[in-house]
Short mmCIF file of C-alpha atoms in Angstrom, two decimals:
data_model
loop_
_atom_site.label_atom_id
_atom_site.label_comp_id
_atom_site.label_asym_id
_atom_site.label_seq_id
_atom_site.Cartn_x
_atom_site.Cartn_y
_atom_site.Cartn_z
CA MET D 1 -0.03 -0.03 0.02
CA LEU D 2 1.26 3.34 -0.73
CA GLY D 3 -0.45 5.20 2.06
CA ARG D 4 -3.72 6.30 3.46
CA VAL D 5 -6.30 8.83 1.99
CA LEU D 6 -8.59 10.50 4.49
CA VAL D 7 -12.11 10.71 2.64
CA ILE D 8 -14.44 13.33 5.02
CA LEU D 9 -18.24 12.65 4.11
CA THR D 10 -20.87 14.70 5.93
CA SER D 11 -23.66 13.25 8.31
CA SER D 12 -25.75 16.24 7.67
CA LYS D 13 -29.44 14.76 6.01
CA THR D 14 -30.80 18.34 5.41
CA ILE D 15 -29.67 21.80 5.36
CA THR D 16 -32.09 25.18 5.54
CA LEU D 17 -32.62 27.12 2.56
CA LYS D 18 -32.94 31.03 3.22
CA ASN D 19 -36.63 30.33 3.43
CA GLY D 20 -36.72 28.51 6.05
CA ASN D 21 -37.68 25.25 3.93
CA LEU D 22 -35.25 22.45 4.59
CA LEU D 23 -33.70 20.63 1.54
CA GLU D 24 -33.01 16.91 1.91
CA THR D 25 -29.49 16.41 0.69
CA GLY D 26 -26.14 14.52 1.68
CA TYR D 27 -22.78 13.66 0.26
CA ASP D 28 -22.26 12.89 -3.33
CA GLN D 29 -21.80 9.92 -4.17
CA PHE D 30 -20.87 9.63 -7.58
CA SER D 31 -17.86 11.88 -6.82
CA PHE D 32 -17.12 9.97 -3.69
CA VAL D 33 -17.03 6.22 -5.79
CA GLU D 34 -15.18 7.75 -8.91
CA VAL D 35 -12.72 8.96 -6.75
CA VAL D 36 -12.32 6.45 -3.92
CA ASP D 37 -12.45 3.42 -6.78
CA THR D 38 -9.49 5.21 -8.55
CA LEU D 39 -7.71 5.79 -5.51
CA VAL D 40 -7.75 1.90 -4.54
CA GLY D 41 -6.84 1.12 -7.83
CA GLU D 42 -3.77 2.77 -7.48
CA GLY D 43 -2.58 1.30 -4.51
CA PHE D 44 -3.92 3.59 -1.66
CA GLY D 45 -5.44 2.91 1.52
CA ILE D 46 -8.75 4.75 2.43
CA ASP D 47 -10.03 5.72 5.67
CA ILE D 48 -13.90 7.63 5.89
CA GLY D 49 -14.06 10.15 8.63
CA THR D 50 -17.21 12.24 9.18
CA ILE D 51 -17.62 14.98 12.37
CA GLY D 52 -18.72 13.05 15.39
CA GLY D 53 -18.21 9.80 13.86
CA HIS D 54 -21.67 9.72 12.56
CA THR D 55 -22.91 7.59 9.78
CA PRO D 56 -22.47 9.41 6.38
CA SER D 57 -25.50 10.47 4.29
CA GLN D 58 -26.22 9.87 0.95
CA ASP D 59 -27.63 12.89 -1.27
CA PRO D 60 -30.86 11.26 -2.30
CA TYR D 61 -30.95 12.57 -5.77
CA CYS D 62 -27.42 12.67 -7.26
CA LEU D 63 -27.76 9.58 -8.89
CA ASN D 64 -30.89 10.27 -10.80
CA HIS D 65 -28.69 10.86 -13.99
CA LEU D 66 -27.51 7.73 -14.26
CA PRO D 67 -29.27 4.52 -15.70
CA HIS D 68 -30.71 2.14 -13.12
CA LYS D 69 -27.55 -0.62 -13.27
CA ASP D 70 -25.28 2.08 -12.83
CA LYS D 71 -26.85 3.60 -9.92
CA ASP D 72 -27.07 -0.52 -8.35
CA TYR D 73 -23.10 -0.29 -8.94
CA TYR D 74 -22.62 3.28 -6.88
CA LYS D 75 -24.58 1.86 -4.01
CA SER D 76 -23.07 -1.64 -3.84
CA TYR D 77 -19.84 -0.02 -3.78
CA MET D 78 -20.73 2.11 -0.86
CA GLU D 79 -23.00 -0.73 1.21
CA ALA D 80 -19.53 -3.32 0.70
CA ASP D 81 -17.30 -0.71 2.87
CA PRO D 82 -18.28 -1.29 6.61
CA GLN D 83 -16.37 1.95 7.36
CA MET D 84 -19.45 3.59 6.03
CA LEU D 85 -21.55 2.78 8.91
CA LEU D 86 -18.96 3.02 11.47
CA PRO D 87 -16.74 5.72 10.29
CA LYS D 88 -13.74 7.35 12.24
CA ASP D 89 -14.57 10.75 14.23
CA ILE D 90 -12.59 13.64 13.00
CA THR D 91 -13.26 15.56 16.14
CA LYS D 92 -11.15 12.99 18.06
CA MET D 93 -8.44 13.13 15.57
CA SER D 94 -5.06 14.44 17.20
CA GLU D 95 -2.15 16.16 15.31
CA GLU D 96 -0.43 12.75 15.50
CA ALA D 97 -3.22 10.84 14.22
CA LEU D 98 -3.58 13.23 11.26
CA GLN D 99 0.08 12.55 10.66
CA HIS D 100 -0.59 8.82 9.12
CA TYR D 101 -2.22 10.52 6.58
CA ILE D 102 -0.77 11.48 2.78
CA ALA D 103 -3.93 13.45 1.40
CA VAL D 104 -7.22 14.08 2.07
CA PHE D 105 -10.73 14.21 -0.28
CA ILE D 106 -14.02 15.94 0.43
CA PRO D 107 -16.63 15.29 -2.01
CA GLY D 108 -19.79 17.46 -3.12
CA GLY D 109 -22.75 17.93 -2.14
CA TYR D 110 -24.97 20.73 -0.23
CA SER D 111 -24.81 19.67 3.09
CA ALA D 112 -21.08 20.43 3.26
CA LEU D 113 -22.58 24.06 3.13
CA GLU D 114 -23.82 23.78 6.82
CA GLU D 115 -21.57 21.00 8.19
CA PHE D 116 -18.16 21.88 6.85
CA CYS D 117 -18.43 25.77 6.66
CA SER D 118 -16.68 27.20 9.84
CA ASN D 119 -16.00 24.35 11.33
CA PRO D 120 -13.58 24.08 13.88
CA ASP D 121 -12.79 20.67 13.32
CA MET D 122 -12.61 20.99 9.52
CA LEU D 123 -9.97 23.86 9.83
CA LYS D 124 -7.80 21.37 12.04
CA VAL D 125 -7.64 19.23 9.43
CA MET D 126 -6.85 22.06 6.71
CA LYS D 127 -4.32 23.57 8.64
CA HIS D 128 -2.56 20.38 9.22
CA PHE D 129 -2.66 19.56 5.33
CA HIS D 130 -2.05 22.77 4.46
CA HIS D 131 1.10 23.02 6.56
CA TYR D 132 2.39 19.84 5.71
CA ALA D 133 2.03 20.78 1.70
CA LYS D 134 -0.10 17.41 1.87
CA THR D 135 -2.72 16.96 -1.01
CA ILE D 136 -6.00 18.65 -0.37
CA GLY D 137 -8.69 17.32 -2.76
CA ILE D 138 -12.07 19.16 -3.34
CA ILE D 139 -15.22 18.81 -5.25
CA GLY D 140 -18.48 21.22 -5.84
CA SER D 141 -19.85 22.54 -2.59
CA ALA D 142 -17.19 20.45 -0.30
CA SER D 143 -15.16 23.92 -1.03
CA ALA D 144 -17.30 25.24 1.89
CA ALA D 145 -15.08 22.93 4.08
CA LEU D 146 -12.17 25.69 3.23
CA ILE D 147 -14.37 28.78 4.73
CA HIS D 148 -13.32 29.71 7.97
CA SER D 149 -12.89 33.15 10.30
CA GLU D 150 -9.51 32.93 11.40
CA LEU D 151 -6.70 35.30 10.05
CA PRO D 152 -4.96 35.19 8.05
CA TRP D 153 -7.15 32.59 5.80
CA LEU D 154 -5.33 29.69 4.62
CA PHE D 155 -5.97 29.84 0.68
CA THR D 156 -5.52 33.30 0.08
CA ASP D 157 -4.93 33.79 -3.50
CA TYR D 158 -5.00 30.26 -4.46
CA ARG D 159 -6.91 29.30 -7.75
CA ILE D 160 -10.07 27.44 -7.25
CA ALA D 161 -12.77 25.60 -9.25
CA CYS D 162 -15.99 26.12 -8.01
CA LEU D 163 -19.79 26.79 -9.37
CA ASN D 164 -20.50 30.60 -10.48
CA ASN D 165 -23.44 32.28 -9.08
CA GLU D 166 -25.44 32.05 -12.02
CA ILE D 167 -25.22 28.28 -12.26
CA GLU D 168 -26.02 28.42 -8.92
CA SER D 169 -29.02 30.84 -9.36
CA GLU D 170 -30.40 28.15 -12.07
CA TYR D 171 -30.42 25.56 -9.64
CA GLU D 172 -32.33 27.30 -7.24
CA SER D 173 -34.82 28.56 -9.69
CA HIS D 174 -35.88 25.16 -11.47
CA LEU D 175 -34.11 22.42 -8.81
CA LEU D 176 -34.45 23.27 -5.62
CA PRO D 177 -37.34 24.82 -3.19
CA GLY D 178 -35.44 28.06 -2.45
CA LYS D 179 -32.04 29.82 -1.98
CA LEU D 180 -29.11 28.26 -0.78
CA PRO D 181 -28.16 29.63 2.42
CA PHE D 182 -24.81 31.19 0.34
CA HIS D 183 -23.41 30.58 -2.47
CA VAL D 184 -19.46 28.89 -1.94
CA ASN D 185 -17.91 31.08 -4.71
CA TYR D 186 -18.94 34.54 -3.64
CA ILE D 187 -17.73 33.64 0.06
CA LEU D 188 -14.55 32.12 -1.39
CA GLU D 189 -13.65 35.51 -3.45
CA GLN D 190 -14.46 37.49 -0.36
CA LEU D 191 -11.78 35.47 1.58
CA GLY D 192 -9.05 36.07 -1.34
CA ALA D 193 -9.32 33.13 -3.60
CA ARG D 194 -9.24 33.30 -7.25
CA VAL D 195 -12.03 31.33 -8.23
CA THR D 196 -12.66 30.08 -12.02
CA TYR D 197 -15.58 28.68 -13.53
CA SER D 198 -16.62 26.62 -16.71
CA GLN D 199 -20.09 25.46 -17.96
CA PRO D 200 -21.92 23.17 -15.85
CA LEU D 201 -21.52 19.68 -17.60
CA GLU D 202 -17.82 20.58 -18.69
CA THR D 203 -15.14 19.08 -16.80
CA HIS D 204 -13.20 21.70 -14.93
CA VAL D 205 -9.99 20.87 -12.11
CA ILE D 206 -7.59 23.13 -11.03
CA GLU D 207 -4.25 22.69 -9.83
CA TYR D 208 -2.57 25.06 -7.44
CA LYS D 209 0.10 24.25 -4.74
CA GLU D 210 -1.35 21.61 -2.72
CA LEU D 211 -5.12 22.18 -3.48
CA LEU D 212 -6.89 20.32 -6.47
CA SER D 213 -10.52 21.15 -7.05
CA ALA D 214 -13.36 20.55 -9.30
CA GLN D 215 -16.47 22.48 -10.27
CA ASN D 216 -18.84 19.33 -9.86
CA LYS D 217 -19.65 15.92 -10.17
CA TYR D 218 -19.32 15.81 -13.95
CA SER D 219 -15.46 16.78 -13.35
CA ALA D 220 -15.02 13.44 -10.79
CA TYR D 221 -13.42 11.31 -13.58
CA ASP D 222 -10.61 13.72 -14.76
CA PHE D 223 -10.48 14.71 -10.90
CA ALA D 224 -9.87 11.29 -9.61
CA LYS D 225 -6.80 10.71 -12.25
CA GLN D 226 -4.92 14.13 -11.54
CA PHE D 227 -5.77 13.19 -7.46
CA ALA D 228 -3.87 10.17 -8.02
CA LEU D 229 -1.29 11.56 -9.83
CA LYS D 230 -0.68 14.50 -7.76
CA ILE D 231 -0.49 12.41 -4.66
CA LYS D 232 2.31 10.08 -6.25
CA TYR D 233 4.16 13.55 -7.60
CA ALA D 234 3.95 14.75 -3.69
CA LEU D 235 5.39 11.32 -2.40
CA LYS D 236 7.76 11.20 -5.30
CA ILE D 237 6.50 7.75 -6.19
CA PRO D 238 7.49 7.16 -10.28
CA GLU D 239 4.66 6.39 -12.69
#
């Protein structure tokens, strides 16, 4: 085994929209499986973690774009790992425990907006991987894990792939029962990031220093390949 990657999933089942409505959500299974499957195939070990050690909550809608047989594959992949029921508690992870990981990956899903944004446990994890320049992988709304109020902000002037306001507004108007609590890209820009965008269904992956970010789940396949290569490069493992 080449080393272990910490995968952080959300256990929140809902988020509160601006109008007070609850949106049923969770982590993005599509991004999760695409990336984890690639990492395991490349020889990396995987540890699943959540805040509080609670069972991860799956987004009930994120696989709707897939044919039925593909949905079954993704669901069976997740159900085969006992860590999905009993993940590690990142709240209890010490600096020494984090030293055992060579990278961290956080897939998308709107639940990250409430559970990961300005969370002290996420800040602890981000500080560790940022300080040691170990690879951080973020997809879609999971970029909320980069948001914190402590100064200086860890990711000032970083280039980060994210959905823009126009695309998020389209989702809110046609797919969601209200407006999101905030748009991640706006907060990241206010903090000092250089956010970049592409079309909704296009692959868009940005590498900047230790951070690899992708716009959304449609970038997951290319992200997974780049993520594995980036970790190997950081570890000086030849291809």
